[in-house]
mmCIF file of C-alpha atoms in Angstrom:
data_model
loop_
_atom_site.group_PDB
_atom_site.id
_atom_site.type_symbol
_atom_site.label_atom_id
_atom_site.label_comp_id
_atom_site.label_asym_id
_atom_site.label_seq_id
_atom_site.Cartn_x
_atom_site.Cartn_y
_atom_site.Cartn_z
ATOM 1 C CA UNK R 1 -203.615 158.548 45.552
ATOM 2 C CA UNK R 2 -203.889 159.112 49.480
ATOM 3 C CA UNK R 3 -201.371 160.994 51.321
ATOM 4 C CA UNK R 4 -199.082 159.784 53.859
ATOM 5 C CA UNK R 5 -201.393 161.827 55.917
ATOM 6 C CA UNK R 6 -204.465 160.671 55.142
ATOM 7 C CA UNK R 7 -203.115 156.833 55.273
ATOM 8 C CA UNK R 8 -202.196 157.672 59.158
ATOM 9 C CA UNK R 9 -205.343 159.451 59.544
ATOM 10 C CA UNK R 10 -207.636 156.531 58.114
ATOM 11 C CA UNK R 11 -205.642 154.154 61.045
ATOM 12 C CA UNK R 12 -206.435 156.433 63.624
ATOM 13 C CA UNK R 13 -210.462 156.280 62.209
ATOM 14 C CA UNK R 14 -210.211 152.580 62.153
ATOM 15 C CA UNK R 15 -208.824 152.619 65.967
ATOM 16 C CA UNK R 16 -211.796 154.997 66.656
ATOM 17 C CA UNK R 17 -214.645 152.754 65.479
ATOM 18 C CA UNK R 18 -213.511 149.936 67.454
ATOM 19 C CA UNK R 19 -214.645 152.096 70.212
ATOM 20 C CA UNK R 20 -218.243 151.196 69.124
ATOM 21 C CA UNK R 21 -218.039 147.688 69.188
ATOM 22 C CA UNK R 22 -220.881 146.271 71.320
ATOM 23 C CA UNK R 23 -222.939 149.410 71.288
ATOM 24 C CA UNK R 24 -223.717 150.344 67.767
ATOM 25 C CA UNK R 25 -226.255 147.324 66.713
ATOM 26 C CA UNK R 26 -227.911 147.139 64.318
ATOM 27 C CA UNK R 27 -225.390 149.678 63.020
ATOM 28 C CA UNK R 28 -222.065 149.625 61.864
ATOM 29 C CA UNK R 29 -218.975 150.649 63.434
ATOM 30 C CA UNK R 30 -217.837 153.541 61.929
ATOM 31 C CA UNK R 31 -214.859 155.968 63.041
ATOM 32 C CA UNK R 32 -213.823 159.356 60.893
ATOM 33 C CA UNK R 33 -210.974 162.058 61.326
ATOM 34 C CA UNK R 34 -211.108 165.328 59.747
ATOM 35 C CA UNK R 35 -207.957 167.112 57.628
ATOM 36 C CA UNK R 36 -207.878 170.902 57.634
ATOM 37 C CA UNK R 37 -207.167 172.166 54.196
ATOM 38 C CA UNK R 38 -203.451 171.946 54.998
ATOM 39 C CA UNK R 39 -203.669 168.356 56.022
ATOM 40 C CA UNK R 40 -203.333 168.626 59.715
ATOM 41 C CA UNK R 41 -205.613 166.839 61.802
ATOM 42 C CA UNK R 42 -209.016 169.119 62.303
ATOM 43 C CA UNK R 43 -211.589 166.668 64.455
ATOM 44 C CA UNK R 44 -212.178 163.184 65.122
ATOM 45 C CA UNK R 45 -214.893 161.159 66.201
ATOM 46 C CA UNK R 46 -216.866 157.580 66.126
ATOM 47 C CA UNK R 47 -220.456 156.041 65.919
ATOM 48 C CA UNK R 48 -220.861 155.852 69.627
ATOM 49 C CA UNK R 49 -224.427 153.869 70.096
ATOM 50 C CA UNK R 50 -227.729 153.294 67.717
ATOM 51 C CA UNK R 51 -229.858 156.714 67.258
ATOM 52 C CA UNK R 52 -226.995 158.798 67.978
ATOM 53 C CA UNK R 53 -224.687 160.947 65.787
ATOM 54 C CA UNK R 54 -222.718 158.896 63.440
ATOM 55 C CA UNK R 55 -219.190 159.623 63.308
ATOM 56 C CA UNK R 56 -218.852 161.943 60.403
ATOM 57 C CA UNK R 57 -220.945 164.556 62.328
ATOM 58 C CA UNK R 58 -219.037 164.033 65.455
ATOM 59 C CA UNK R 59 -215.875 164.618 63.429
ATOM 60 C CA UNK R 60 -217.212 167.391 61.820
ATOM 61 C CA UNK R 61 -218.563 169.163 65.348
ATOM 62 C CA UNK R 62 -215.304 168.826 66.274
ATOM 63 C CA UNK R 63 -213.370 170.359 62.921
ATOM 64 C CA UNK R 64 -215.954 173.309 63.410
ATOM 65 C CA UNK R 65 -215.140 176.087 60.773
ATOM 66 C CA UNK R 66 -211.532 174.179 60.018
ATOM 67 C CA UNK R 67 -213.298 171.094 58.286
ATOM 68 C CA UNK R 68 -214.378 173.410 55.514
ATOM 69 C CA UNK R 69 -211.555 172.768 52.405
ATOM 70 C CA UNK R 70 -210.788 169.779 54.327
ATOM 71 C CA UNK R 71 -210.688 165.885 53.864
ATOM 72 C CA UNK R 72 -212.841 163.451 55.734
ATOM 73 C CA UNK R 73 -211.404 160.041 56.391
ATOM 74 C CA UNK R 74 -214.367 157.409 57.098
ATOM 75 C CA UNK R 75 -213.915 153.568 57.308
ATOM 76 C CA UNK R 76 -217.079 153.456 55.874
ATOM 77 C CA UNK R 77 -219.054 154.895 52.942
ATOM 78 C CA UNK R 78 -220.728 157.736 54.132
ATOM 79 C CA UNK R 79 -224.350 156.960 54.239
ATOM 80 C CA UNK R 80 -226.854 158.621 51.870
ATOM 81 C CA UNK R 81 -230.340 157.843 53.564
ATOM 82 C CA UNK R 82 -232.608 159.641 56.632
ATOM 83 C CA UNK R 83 -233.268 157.332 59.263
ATOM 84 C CA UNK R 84 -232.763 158.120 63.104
ATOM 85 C CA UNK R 85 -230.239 160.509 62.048
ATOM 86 C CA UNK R 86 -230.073 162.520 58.996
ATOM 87 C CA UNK R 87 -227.947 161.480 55.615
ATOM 88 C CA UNK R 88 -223.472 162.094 56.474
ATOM 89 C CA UNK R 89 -223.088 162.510 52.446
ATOM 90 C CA UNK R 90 -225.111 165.480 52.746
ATOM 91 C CA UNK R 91 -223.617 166.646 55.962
ATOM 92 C CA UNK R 92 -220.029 166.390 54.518
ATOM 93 C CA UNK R 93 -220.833 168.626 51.746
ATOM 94 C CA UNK R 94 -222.835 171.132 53.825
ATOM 95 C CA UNK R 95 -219.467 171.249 55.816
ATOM 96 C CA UNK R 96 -217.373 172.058 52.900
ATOM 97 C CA UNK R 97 -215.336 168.804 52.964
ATOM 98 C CA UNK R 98 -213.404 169.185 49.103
ATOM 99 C CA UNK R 99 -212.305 165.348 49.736
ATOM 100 C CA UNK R 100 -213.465 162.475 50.880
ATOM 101 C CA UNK R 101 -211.454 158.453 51.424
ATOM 102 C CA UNK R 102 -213.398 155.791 52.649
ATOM 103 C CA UNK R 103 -212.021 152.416 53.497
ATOM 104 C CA UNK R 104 -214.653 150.271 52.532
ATOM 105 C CA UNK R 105 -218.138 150.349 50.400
ATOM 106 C CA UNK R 106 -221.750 149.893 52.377
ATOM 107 C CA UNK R 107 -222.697 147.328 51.054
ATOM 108 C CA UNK R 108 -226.215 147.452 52.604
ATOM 109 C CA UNK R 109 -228.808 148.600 50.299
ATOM 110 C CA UNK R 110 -230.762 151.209 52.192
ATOM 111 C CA UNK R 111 -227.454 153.404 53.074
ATOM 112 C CA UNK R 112 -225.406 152.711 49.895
ATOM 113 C CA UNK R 113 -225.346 155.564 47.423
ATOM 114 C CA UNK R 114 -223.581 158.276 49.699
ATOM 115 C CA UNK R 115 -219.822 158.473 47.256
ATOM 116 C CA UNK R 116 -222.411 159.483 44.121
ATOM 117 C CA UNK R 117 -224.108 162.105 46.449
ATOM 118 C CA UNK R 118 -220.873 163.409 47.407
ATOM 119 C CA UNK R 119 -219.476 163.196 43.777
ATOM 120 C CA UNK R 120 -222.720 165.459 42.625
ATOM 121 C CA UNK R 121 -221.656 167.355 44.397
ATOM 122 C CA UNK R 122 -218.222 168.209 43.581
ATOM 123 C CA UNK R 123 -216.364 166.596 46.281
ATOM 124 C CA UNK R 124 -213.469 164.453 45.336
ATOM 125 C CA UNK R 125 -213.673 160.811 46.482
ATOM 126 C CA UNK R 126 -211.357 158.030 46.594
ATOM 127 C CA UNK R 127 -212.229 154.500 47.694
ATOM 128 C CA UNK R 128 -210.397 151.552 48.984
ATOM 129 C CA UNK R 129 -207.555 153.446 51.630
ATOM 130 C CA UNK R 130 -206.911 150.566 53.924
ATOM 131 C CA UNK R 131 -209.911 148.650 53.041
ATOM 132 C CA UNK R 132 -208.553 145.133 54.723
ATOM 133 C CA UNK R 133 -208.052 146.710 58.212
ATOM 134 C CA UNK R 134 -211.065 148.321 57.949
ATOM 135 C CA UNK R 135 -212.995 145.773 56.764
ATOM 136 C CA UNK R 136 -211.538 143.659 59.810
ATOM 137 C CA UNK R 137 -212.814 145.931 62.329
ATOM 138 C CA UNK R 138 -216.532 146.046 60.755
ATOM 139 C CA UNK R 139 -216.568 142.093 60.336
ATOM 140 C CA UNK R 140 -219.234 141.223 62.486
ATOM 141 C CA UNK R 141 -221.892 143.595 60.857
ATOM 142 C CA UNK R 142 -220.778 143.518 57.377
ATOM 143 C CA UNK R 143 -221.099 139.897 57.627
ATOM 144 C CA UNK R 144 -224.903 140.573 59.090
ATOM 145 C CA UNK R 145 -225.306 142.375 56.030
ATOM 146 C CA UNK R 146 -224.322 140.388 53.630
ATOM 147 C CA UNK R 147 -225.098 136.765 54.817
ATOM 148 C CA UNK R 148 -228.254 138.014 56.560
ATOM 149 C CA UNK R 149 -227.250 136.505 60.150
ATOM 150 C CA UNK R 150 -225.303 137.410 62.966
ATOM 151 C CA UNK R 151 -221.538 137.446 62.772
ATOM 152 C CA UNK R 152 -220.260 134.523 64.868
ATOM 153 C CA UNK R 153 -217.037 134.286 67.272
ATOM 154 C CA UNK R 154 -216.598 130.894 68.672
ATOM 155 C CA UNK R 155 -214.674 131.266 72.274
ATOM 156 C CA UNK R 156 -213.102 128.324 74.343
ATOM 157 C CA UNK R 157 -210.435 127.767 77.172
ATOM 158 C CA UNK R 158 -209.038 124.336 77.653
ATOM 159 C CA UNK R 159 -205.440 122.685 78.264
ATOM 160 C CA UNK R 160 -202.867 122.181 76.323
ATOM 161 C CA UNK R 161 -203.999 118.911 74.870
ATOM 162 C CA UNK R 162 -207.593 120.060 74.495
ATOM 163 C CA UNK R 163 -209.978 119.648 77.503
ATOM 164 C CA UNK R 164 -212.320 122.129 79.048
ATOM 165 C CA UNK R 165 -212.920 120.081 82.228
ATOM 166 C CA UNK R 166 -211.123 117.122 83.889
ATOM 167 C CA UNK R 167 -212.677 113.619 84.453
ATOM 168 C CA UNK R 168 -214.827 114.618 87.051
ATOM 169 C CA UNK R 169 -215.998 117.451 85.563
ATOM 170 C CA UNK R 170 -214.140 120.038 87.265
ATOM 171 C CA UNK R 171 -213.509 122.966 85.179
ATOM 172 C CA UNK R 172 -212.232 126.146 87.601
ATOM 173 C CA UNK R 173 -209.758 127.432 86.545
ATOM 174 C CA UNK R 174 -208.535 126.135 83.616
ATOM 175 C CA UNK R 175 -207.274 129.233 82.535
ATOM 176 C CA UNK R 176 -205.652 132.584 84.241
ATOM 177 C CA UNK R 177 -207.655 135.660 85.876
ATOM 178 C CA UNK R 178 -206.239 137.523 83.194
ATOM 179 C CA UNK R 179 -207.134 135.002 80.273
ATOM 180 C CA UNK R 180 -210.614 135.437 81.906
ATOM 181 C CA UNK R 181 -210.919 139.183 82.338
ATOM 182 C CA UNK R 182 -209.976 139.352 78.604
ATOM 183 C CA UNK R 183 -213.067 137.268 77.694
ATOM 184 C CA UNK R 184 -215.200 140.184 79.457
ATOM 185 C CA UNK R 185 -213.871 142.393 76.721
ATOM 186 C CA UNK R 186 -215.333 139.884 74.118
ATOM 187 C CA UNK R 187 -218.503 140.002 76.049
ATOM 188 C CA UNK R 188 -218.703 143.504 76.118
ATOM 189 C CA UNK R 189 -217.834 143.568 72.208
ATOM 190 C CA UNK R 190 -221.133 141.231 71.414
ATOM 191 C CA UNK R 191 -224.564 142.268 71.169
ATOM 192 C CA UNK R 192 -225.187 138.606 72.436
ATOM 193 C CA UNK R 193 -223.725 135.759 74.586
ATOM 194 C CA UNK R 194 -224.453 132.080 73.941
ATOM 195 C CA UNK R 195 -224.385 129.361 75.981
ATOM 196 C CA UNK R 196 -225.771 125.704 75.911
ATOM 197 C CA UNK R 197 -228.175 123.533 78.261
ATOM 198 C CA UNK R 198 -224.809 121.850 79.683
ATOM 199 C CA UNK R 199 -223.201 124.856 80.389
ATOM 200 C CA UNK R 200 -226.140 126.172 82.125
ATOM 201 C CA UNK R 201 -226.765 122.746 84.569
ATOM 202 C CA UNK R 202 -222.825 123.008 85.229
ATOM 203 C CA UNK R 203 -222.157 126.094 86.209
ATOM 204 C CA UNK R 204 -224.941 128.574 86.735
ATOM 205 C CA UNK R 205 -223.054 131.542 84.208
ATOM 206 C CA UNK R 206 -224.694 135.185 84.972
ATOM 207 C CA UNK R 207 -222.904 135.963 81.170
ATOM 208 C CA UNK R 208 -222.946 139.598 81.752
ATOM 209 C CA UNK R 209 -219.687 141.948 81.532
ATOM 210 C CA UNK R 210 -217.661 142.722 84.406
ATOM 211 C CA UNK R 211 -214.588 144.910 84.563
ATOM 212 C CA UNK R 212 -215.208 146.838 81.501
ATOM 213 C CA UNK R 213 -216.096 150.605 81.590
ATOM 214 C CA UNK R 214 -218.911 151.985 79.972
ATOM 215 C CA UNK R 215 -219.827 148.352 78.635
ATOM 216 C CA UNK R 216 -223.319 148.153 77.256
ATOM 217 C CA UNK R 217 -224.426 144.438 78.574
ATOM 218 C CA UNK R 218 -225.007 141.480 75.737
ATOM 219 C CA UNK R 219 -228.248 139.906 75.104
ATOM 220 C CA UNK R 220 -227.829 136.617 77.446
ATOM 221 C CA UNK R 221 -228.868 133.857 75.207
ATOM 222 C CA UNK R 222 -229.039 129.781 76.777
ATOM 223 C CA UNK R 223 -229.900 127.306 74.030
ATOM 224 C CA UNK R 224 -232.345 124.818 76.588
ATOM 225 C CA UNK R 225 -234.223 122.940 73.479
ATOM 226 C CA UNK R 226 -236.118 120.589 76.520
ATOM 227 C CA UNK R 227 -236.382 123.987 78.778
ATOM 228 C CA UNK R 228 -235.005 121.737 81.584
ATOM 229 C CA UNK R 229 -231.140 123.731 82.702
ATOM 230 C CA UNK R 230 -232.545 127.048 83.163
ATOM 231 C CA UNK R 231 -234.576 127.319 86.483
ATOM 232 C CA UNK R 232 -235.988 129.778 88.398
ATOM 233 C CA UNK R 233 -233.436 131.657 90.576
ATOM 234 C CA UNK R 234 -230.746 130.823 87.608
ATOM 235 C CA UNK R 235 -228.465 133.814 87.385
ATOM 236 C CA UNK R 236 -229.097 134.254 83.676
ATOM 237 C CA UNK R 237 -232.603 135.514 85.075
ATOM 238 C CA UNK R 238 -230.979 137.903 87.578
ATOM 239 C CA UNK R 239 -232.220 141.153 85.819
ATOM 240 C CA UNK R 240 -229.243 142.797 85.105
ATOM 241 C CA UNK R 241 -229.364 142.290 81.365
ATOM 242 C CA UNK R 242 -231.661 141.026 78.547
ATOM 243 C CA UNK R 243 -232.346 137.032 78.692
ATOM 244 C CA UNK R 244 -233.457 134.743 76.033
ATOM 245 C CA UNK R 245 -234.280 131.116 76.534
ATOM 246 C CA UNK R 246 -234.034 129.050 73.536
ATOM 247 C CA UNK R 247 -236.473 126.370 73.433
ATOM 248 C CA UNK R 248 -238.378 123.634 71.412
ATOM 249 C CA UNK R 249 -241.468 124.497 70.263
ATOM 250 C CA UNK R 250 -243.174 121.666 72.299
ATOM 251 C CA UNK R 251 -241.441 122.631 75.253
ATOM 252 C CA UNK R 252 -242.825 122.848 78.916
ATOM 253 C CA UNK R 253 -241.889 126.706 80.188
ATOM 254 C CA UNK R 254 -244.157 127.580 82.679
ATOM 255 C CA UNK R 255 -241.520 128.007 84.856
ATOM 256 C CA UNK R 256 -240.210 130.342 82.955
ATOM 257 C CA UNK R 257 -240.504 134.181 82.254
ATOM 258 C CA UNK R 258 -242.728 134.391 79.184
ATOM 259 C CA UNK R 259 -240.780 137.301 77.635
ATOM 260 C CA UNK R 260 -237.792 135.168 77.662
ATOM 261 C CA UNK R 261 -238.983 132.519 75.713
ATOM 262 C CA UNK R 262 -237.984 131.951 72.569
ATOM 263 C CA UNK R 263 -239.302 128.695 70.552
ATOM 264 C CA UNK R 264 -237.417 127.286 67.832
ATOM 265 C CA UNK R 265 -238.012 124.409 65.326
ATOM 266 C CA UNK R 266 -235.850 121.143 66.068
ATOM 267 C CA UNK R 267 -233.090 120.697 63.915
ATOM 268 C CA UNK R 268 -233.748 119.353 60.488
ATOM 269 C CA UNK R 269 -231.204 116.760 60.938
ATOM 270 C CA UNK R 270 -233.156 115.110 64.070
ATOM 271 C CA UNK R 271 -230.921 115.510 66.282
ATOM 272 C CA UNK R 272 -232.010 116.729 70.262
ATOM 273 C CA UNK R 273 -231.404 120.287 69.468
ATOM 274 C CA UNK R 274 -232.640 123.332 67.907
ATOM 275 C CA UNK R 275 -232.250 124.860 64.495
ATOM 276 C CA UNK R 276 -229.598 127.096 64.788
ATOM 277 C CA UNK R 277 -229.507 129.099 61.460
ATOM 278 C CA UNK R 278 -233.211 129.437 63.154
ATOM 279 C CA UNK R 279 -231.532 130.481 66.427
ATOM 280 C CA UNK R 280 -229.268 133.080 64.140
ATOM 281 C CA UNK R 281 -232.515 134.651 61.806
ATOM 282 C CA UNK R 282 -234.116 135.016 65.004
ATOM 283 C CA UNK R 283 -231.285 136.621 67.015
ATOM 284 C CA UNK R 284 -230.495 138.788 63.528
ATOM 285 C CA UNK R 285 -234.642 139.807 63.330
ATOM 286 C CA UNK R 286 -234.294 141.423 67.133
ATOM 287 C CA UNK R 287 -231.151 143.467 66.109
ATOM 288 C CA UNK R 288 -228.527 141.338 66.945
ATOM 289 C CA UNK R 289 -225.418 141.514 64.641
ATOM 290 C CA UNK R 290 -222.344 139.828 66.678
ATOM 291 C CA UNK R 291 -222.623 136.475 68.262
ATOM 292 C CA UNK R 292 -220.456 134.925 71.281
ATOM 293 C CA UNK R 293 -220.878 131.741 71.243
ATOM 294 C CA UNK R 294 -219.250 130.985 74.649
ATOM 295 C CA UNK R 295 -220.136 126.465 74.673
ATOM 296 C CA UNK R 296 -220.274 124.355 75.480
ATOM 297 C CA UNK R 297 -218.656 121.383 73.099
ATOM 298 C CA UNK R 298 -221.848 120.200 71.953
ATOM 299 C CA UNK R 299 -223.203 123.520 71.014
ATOM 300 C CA UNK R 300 -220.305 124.384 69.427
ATOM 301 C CA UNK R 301 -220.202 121.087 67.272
ATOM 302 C CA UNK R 302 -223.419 122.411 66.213
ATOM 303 C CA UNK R 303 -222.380 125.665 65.027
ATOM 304 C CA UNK R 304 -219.333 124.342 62.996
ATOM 305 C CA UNK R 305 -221.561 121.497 61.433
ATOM 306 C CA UNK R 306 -223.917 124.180 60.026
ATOM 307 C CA UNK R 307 -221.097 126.312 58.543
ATOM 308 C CA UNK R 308 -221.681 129.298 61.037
ATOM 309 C CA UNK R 309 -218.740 129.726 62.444
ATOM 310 C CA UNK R 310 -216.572 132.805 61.222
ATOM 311 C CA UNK R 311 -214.128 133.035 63.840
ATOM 312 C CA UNK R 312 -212.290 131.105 66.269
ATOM 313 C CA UNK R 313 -210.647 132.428 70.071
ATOM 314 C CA UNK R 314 -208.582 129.671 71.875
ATOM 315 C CA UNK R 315 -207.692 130.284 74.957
ATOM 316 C CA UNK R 316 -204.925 127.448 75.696
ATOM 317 C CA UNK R 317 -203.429 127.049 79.111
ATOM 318 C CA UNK R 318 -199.937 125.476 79.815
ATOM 319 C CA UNK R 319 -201.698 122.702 82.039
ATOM 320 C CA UNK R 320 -202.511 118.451 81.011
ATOM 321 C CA UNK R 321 -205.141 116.519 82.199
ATOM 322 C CA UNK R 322 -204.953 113.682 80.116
ATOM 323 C CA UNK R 323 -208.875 113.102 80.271
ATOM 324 C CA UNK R 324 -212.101 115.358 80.320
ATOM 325 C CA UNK R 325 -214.426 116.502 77.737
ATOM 326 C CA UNK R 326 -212.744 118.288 74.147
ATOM 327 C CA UNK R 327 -213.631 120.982 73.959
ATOM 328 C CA UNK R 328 -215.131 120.556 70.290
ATOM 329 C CA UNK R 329 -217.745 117.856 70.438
ATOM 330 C CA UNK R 330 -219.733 116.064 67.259
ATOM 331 C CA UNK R 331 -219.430 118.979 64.475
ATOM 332 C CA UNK R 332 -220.335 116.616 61.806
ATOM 333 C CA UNK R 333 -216.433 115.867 60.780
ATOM 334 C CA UNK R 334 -215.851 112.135 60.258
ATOM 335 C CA UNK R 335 -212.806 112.112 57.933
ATOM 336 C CA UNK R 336 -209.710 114.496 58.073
ATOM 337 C CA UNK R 337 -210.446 115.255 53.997
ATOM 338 C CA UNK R 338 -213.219 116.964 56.217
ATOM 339 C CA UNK R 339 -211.657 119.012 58.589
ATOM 340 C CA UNK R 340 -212.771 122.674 59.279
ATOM 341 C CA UNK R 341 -209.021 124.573 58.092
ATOM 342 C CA UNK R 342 -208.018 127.879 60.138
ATOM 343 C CA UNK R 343 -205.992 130.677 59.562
ATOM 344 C CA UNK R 344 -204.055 131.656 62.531
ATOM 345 C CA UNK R 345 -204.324 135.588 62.324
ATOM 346 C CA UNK R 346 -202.947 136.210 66.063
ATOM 347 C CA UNK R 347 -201.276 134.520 68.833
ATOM 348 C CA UNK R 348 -201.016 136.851 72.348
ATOM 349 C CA UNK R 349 -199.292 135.626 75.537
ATOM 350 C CA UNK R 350 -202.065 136.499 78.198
ATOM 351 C CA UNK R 351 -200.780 135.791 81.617
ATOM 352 C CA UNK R 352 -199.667 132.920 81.280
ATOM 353 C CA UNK R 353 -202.145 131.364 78.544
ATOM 354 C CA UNK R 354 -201.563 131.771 74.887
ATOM 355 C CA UNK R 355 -204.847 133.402 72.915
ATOM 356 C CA UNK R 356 -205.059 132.055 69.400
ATOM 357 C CA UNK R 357 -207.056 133.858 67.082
ATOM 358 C CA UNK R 358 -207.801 131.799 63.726
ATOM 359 C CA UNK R 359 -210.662 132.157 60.827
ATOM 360 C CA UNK R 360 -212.178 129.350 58.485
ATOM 361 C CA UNK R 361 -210.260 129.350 55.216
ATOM 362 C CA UNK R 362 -212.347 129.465 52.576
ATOM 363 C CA UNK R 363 -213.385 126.548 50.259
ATOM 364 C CA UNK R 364 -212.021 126.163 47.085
ATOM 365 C CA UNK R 365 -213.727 126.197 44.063
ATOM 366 C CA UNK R 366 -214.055 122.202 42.897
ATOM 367 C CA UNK R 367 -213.285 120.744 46.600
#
């Protein structure tokens, strides 16, 4: 059973992998603290960006000479393959770790293996120490791993009773300077931002990060299926990040960059727009393992009609307009029996907007 200790130790890992979040893909998030052999804290550290040390071996370099006897604390199983770096299993019991507690199991096929490695060895290892909190703070690329498409957090901001813009369209600000600096952070926790066509024609979004230190830009990502809202001059375009146009596949582009193309079968249901567990495979083929899905209404009715939604950020704002666009449009809901069900998980005063933080609940068995 794990220590008192080791159970504050594991929540310090967890708060140290979040540090990775937008900067790690197409890896994990992974954070690890080091015990001495008397159970004091010895080194810390976190998966900090692809190809570099992953955060066993930054714990470790930290511990030095006091990790050996000691007990590693990893939110995730330490990985037992050679890829850009070399195996952590092995590096753990090169360091003379006796114990190892991991949160939760990888789960992807290549790196699994590492707790059998480490039990060959003779290190002790327990599973499962705060496996919920960790598992929280990994969602977006266990989910990659295990549905084989990008994790996907669905952000609006609208009124009080539910509209994004007001009758004639006008939309700034809804919502507070601090509701909106605190979407930057979500930005700079994607590997990609999505918008749609409408959002584009209305109000010309640049979609990179601002006011967020060390922030490694999102992939910028407009859904244009006629290739008609994204012109040239559009700040999307403006060079300071990656840019990916989502188009038909009999789409005029010419006035378009040709690396920032990206053609896409119409959607089965023949509707006007694209495919988007296309749009996802494609987006999860070029490394992308978090999704912001930033609107507007009609994209996001797309997303929850195919079932691709797996969380939900409402940014609410004590303000009525009475009229103006929902800010959830068609999703493919015509009956309440039908409804897409959240879980509220969080609700945070910011300024003075309320964020809401809510996931899917799962479908029963039967319904």
């Amino acid at each position: 059973m794990a220590t008192a200790a080791e159970s504050t130790a594991m929540r310090r890992a967890i708060t140290l992998a979040a540090r990775g979040l937008g900067a790690t893909s197409p890896n994990p998030v992974v954070g690890c603290v080091i015990l001495d052999a008397t159970g004091e804290p010895a080194g810390e550290g976190f998966h900090q960006r692809a190809g570099g040390p992953h955060a066993e071996v930054h714990a470790l370099r930290d511990a030095g000479e006091r990790a050996r006897g000691g007990t590693a604390l990893v939110t995730l199983e330490p990985c037992n393959h050679t890829g850009r770096t070399g195996p952590c299993a092995q590096a753990l019991v090169e360091a003379g770790i006796r114990r190892v507690v991991y949160a939760v199991s990888d789960p992807n096929p290549q790196a699994t293996g590492g707790a059998d490695t480490l039990r060959a060895a003779g290190v002790e290892v327990e599973q499962g120490l705060l496996a919920d909190e960790a598992e929280a703070g990994n969602a977006a690329w266990l989910t990659s791993v295990r549905l084989g498409r990008p994790y996907v957090l669905w952000k609006y901001a609208a009124t009080l009773d539910g509209r994004i813009a007001a009758a004639d369209s006008t939309s700034r600000w809804i919502t507070s300077a601090e509701a909106r600096a605190d979407v930057h952070r979500l930005r700079a926790e994607a590997d990609a931002v999505v918008v749609g066509s409408g959002t584009a024609r209305a109000d010309d979004p640049q979609l990179g990060v601002r006011g967020v230190e060390g922030a490694v830009q999102p992939l910028r990502v407009v859904v244009d299926t006629s290739a008609t809202a994204v012109r040239p001059g559009a700040r999307v375009l403006d060079g300071t990040a990656p840019t990916l146009i989502a188009v038909a596949e009999d789409a005029e582009t010419g006035h378009l960059p040709p690396e920032a193309v990206l053609r896409l079968p119409r959607a089965a249901s023949g509707g006007s727009g694209l495919d988007i567990p296309a749009l996802l495979a494609a987006l999860h083929g070029r490394g992308v393992r978090s999704v912001l899905l930033e609107g507007g209404p009609v994209l996001a009715g797309s997303f929850v009609a195919a079932g691709v939604v797996d969380m939900v950020v409402g940014y609410l704002a004590p303000v009525l307009l009475g009229a103006g666009p929902a800010a959830l449009a068609d999703a493919g809901i015509s009956t309440i029996s039908q409804a897409l069900r959240l879980d509220v998980t969080e609700t945070v005063r910011i300024g003075p907007d309320l964020r809401i933080t809510a996931v899917p609940v799962p479908a029963r068995k039967g319904n």
